[in-house]
Coordinates of C-alpha atoms in Angstrom, one line a residue:
X1 CA 113.3 153.4 -201.4
X2 CA 117.1 153.6 -201.3
X3 CA 117.4 153.9 -197.5
X4 CA 115.0 150.9 -197.0
X5 CA 117.5 148.6 -198.6
X6 CA 120.3 149.3 -196.0
X7 CA 121.0 146.2 -194.0
X8 CA 118.9 143.9 -196.2
X9 CA 120.1 140.5 -197.2
X10 CA 119.5 139.4 -200.7
X11 CA 120.4 135.7 -201.1
X12 CA 123.7 135.6 -199.3
X13 CA 124.7 139.2 -200.0
X14 CA 124.4 141.8 -197.2
X15 CA 123.7 145.4 -198.2
X16 CA 126.2 147.5 -196.1
X17 CA 125.3 151.0 -197.2
X18 CA 123.0 153.0 -199.4
X19 CA 123.1 156.6 -200.5
X20 CA 120.7 158.6 -202.5
X21 CA 122.3 161.2 -204.8
X22 CA 120.0 164.0 -206.1
X23 CA 120.3 165.1 -209.7
X24 CA 122.9 167.9 -210.1
X25 CA 125.3 169.3 -212.6
X26 CA 123.9 167.3 -215.5
X27 CA 124.0 164.0 -213.5
X28 CA 120.9 162.0 -212.9
X29 CA 119.4 161.2 -209.4
X30 CA 120.4 157.6 -208.4
X31 CA 120.7 155.2 -205.5
X32 CA 124.1 153.7 -204.7
X33 CA 124.0 150.4 -203.0
X34 CA 127.1 148.8 -201.5
X35 CA 127.2 145.2 -200.3
X36 CA 129.4 142.4 -199.3
X37 CA 129.4 138.6 -199.4
X38 CA 131.8 136.4 -197.4
X39 CA 134.6 136.0 -197.4
X40 CA 135.8 139.1 -199.3
X41 CA 133.5 140.0 -202.2
X42 CA 132.5 143.7 -202.2
X43 CA 129.9 145.1 -204.7
X44 CA 128.3 148.3 -205.8
X45 CA 125.1 148.8 -207.8
X46 CA 124.0 152.3 -208.9
X47 CA 120.3 152.5 -209.9
X48 CA 119.2 155.7 -211.7
X49 CA 115.8 157.3 -211.0
X50 CA 115.1 157.3 -214.8
X51 CA 116.2 153.7 -215.5
X52 CA 116.3 152.7 -219.1
X53 CA 115.7 148.9 -218.5
X54 CA 119.4 148.3 -219.2
X55 CA 122.1 146.8 -216.9
X56 CA 125.8 147.5 -217.3
X57 CA 128.6 145.6 -215.5
X58 CA 131.9 147.3 -215.2
X59 CA 134.7 144.7 -215.2
X60 CA 137.9 145.1 -213.2
X61 CA 141.5 144.4 -214.1
X62 CA 144.6 142.6 -213.0
X63 CA 143.9 140.8 -209.7
X64 CA 140.9 143.1 -209.1
X65 CA 140.5 143.7 -205.4
X66 CA 138.6 147.0 -205.5
X67 CA 135.4 148.2 -207.0
X68 CA 135.6 150.2 -210.2
X69 CA 132.8 152.7 -209.2
X70 CA 130.5 154.4 -211.7
X71 CA 131.3 157.7 -210.0
X72 CA 134.3 159.6 -208.6
X73 CA 133.8 161.9 -205.7
X74 CA 135.8 164.7 -204.2
X75 CA 137.6 163.4 -201.1
X76 CA 136.8 166.6 -199.1
X77 CA 133.3 167.5 -200.1
X78 CA 131.9 164.2 -201.3
X79 CA 130.6 165.9 -204.5
X80 CA 130.5 163.9 -207.7
X81 CA 133.4 164.9 -209.9
X82 CA 132.8 162.4 -212.7
X83 CA 130.2 159.8 -213.7
X84 CA 130.1 156.8 -216.0
X85 CA 128.4 157.6 -219.3
X86 CA 126.3 154.5 -218.8
X87 CA 124.8 155.8 -215.5
X88 CA 124.3 159.2 -217.1
X89 CA 122.4 157.5 -219.9
X90 CA 120.0 155.8 -217.5
X91 CA 121.6 152.3 -217.2
X92 CA 121.9 150.7 -213.9
X93 CA 125.7 150.1 -213.3
X94 CA 127.3 147.4 -211.1
X95 CA 130.8 146.5 -210.3
X96 CA 132.6 144.3 -207.7
X97 CA 136.0 143.5 -206.4
X98 CA 135.5 140.5 -208.7
X99 CA 138.4 138.4 -207.2
X100 CA 136.7 138.4 -203.8
X101 CA 140.0 139.8 -202.5
X102 CA 140.4 143.1 -200.7
X103 CA 143.5 144.8 -202.0
X104 CA 143.5 147.4 -199.2
X105 CA 143.8 144.7 -196.5
X106 CA 147.1 142.8 -196.8
X107 CA 145.7 139.6 -195.1
X108 CA 142.8 139.5 -197.6
X109 CA 144.7 140.6 -200.7
X110 CA 145.5 138.4 -203.8
X111 CA 147.4 136.5 -204.7
X112 CA 148.8 135.5 -201.3
X113 CA 145.3 135.0 -199.7
X114 CA 144.6 132.3 -202.4
X115 CA 147.5 130.3 -201.3
X116 CA 147.1 130.5 -197.5
X117 CA 145.1 127.2 -197.3
X118 CA 142.3 128.7 -195.3
X119 CA 138.6 128.2 -196.3
X120 CA 138.4 131.9 -196.9
X121 CA 141.5 131.8 -199.2
X122 CA 140.0 128.9 -201.2
X123 CA 136.6 130.7 -201.5
X124 CA 138.4 133.9 -202.6
X125 CA 140.3 132.1 -205.3
X126 CA 137.0 130.5 -206.5
X127 CA 135.4 134.0 -206.7
X128 CA 138.3 135.3 -208.7
X129 CA 138.2 132.3 -211.1
X130 CA 134.5 132.5 -211.8
X131 CA 132.0 132.6 -208.9
X132 CA 132.0 136.3 -208.4
X133 CA 130.5 136.9 -211.8
X134 CA 127.3 135.0 -211.0
X135 CA 127.0 136.5 -207.5
X136 CA 127.4 140.1 -208.7
X137 CA 125.0 139.6 -211.6
X138 CA 122.3 138.0 -209.5
X139 CA 122.7 140.6 -206.8
X140 CA 122.4 143.5 -209.3
X141 CA 119.3 142.0 -210.8
X142 CA 117.8 141.5 -207.3
X143 CA 118.5 145.2 -206.5
X144 CA 116.8 146.3 -209.7
X145 CA 113.8 144.1 -209.0
X146 CA 113.5 145.8 -205.5
X147 CA 113.4 149.2 -207.2
X148 CA 111.4 148.6 -210.3
X149 CA 109.7 145.2 -209.9
X150 CA 111.1 143.8 -213.2
X151 CA 114.4 142.4 -214.6
X152 CA 116.6 144.3 -217.0
X153 CA 115.6 144.0 -220.7
X154 CA 119.2 144.2 -221.9
X155 CA 122.5 143.4 -220.1
X156 CA 126.0 144.6 -221.0
X157 CA 129.5 143.9 -219.8
X158 CA 132.6 146.2 -220.2
X159 CA 136.1 145.2 -219.1
X160 CA 139.7 144.7 -220.1
X161 CA 142.5 142.7 -218.7
X162 CA 140.9 140.5 -216.1
X163 CA 137.6 142.3 -216.9
X164 CA 138.0 141.1 -220.4
X165 CA 138.4 137.5 -219.2
X166 CA 135.3 138.0 -217.1
X167 CA 133.4 139.4 -220.1
X168 CA 134.2 136.3 -222.2
X169 CA 133.1 134.0 -219.3
X170 CA 129.9 136.0 -218.8
X171 CA 129.1 135.8 -222.6
X172 CA 129.7 132.1 -222.6
X173 CA 127.5 131.4 -219.5
X174 CA 124.7 133.9 -219.8
X175 CA 123.7 134.3 -223.4
X176 CA 120.7 136.6 -222.7

């Protein structure tokens, strides 16, 4: 179940929070899984109850640094105010901070963190260059396998700006 994943470690990714959303207002029921991997890579996977066997990655943009979530919620009530059409159509959707940087934390934000010479800065730059793509993809597949016991039949990537660069790299590296 959704709650049973909270705190689990899949490969080197730690699930930091899970939340089950009931179906409402034309939106499907789904589990939102949030996770992190050192040093600064944050991820979100949304797994619908009526999964179609498809996996959709939402790419970021610019220097990334924040998750492009499949949902938007009201800051006061927490109610969903909008949802990605992919999630509405039964696709599992995942996204990440992609660059491994955290834009809301100045000491962990790109591009300065990449030039600070620390091991964390070097690892964050590597995530931005290419490594985050593999980590997030493998994590999303692992979460889906926990829910459904099988891998996705089809995989998609959507992005522009840096997300477009990521899409080209993903297509080149993972042809299936």
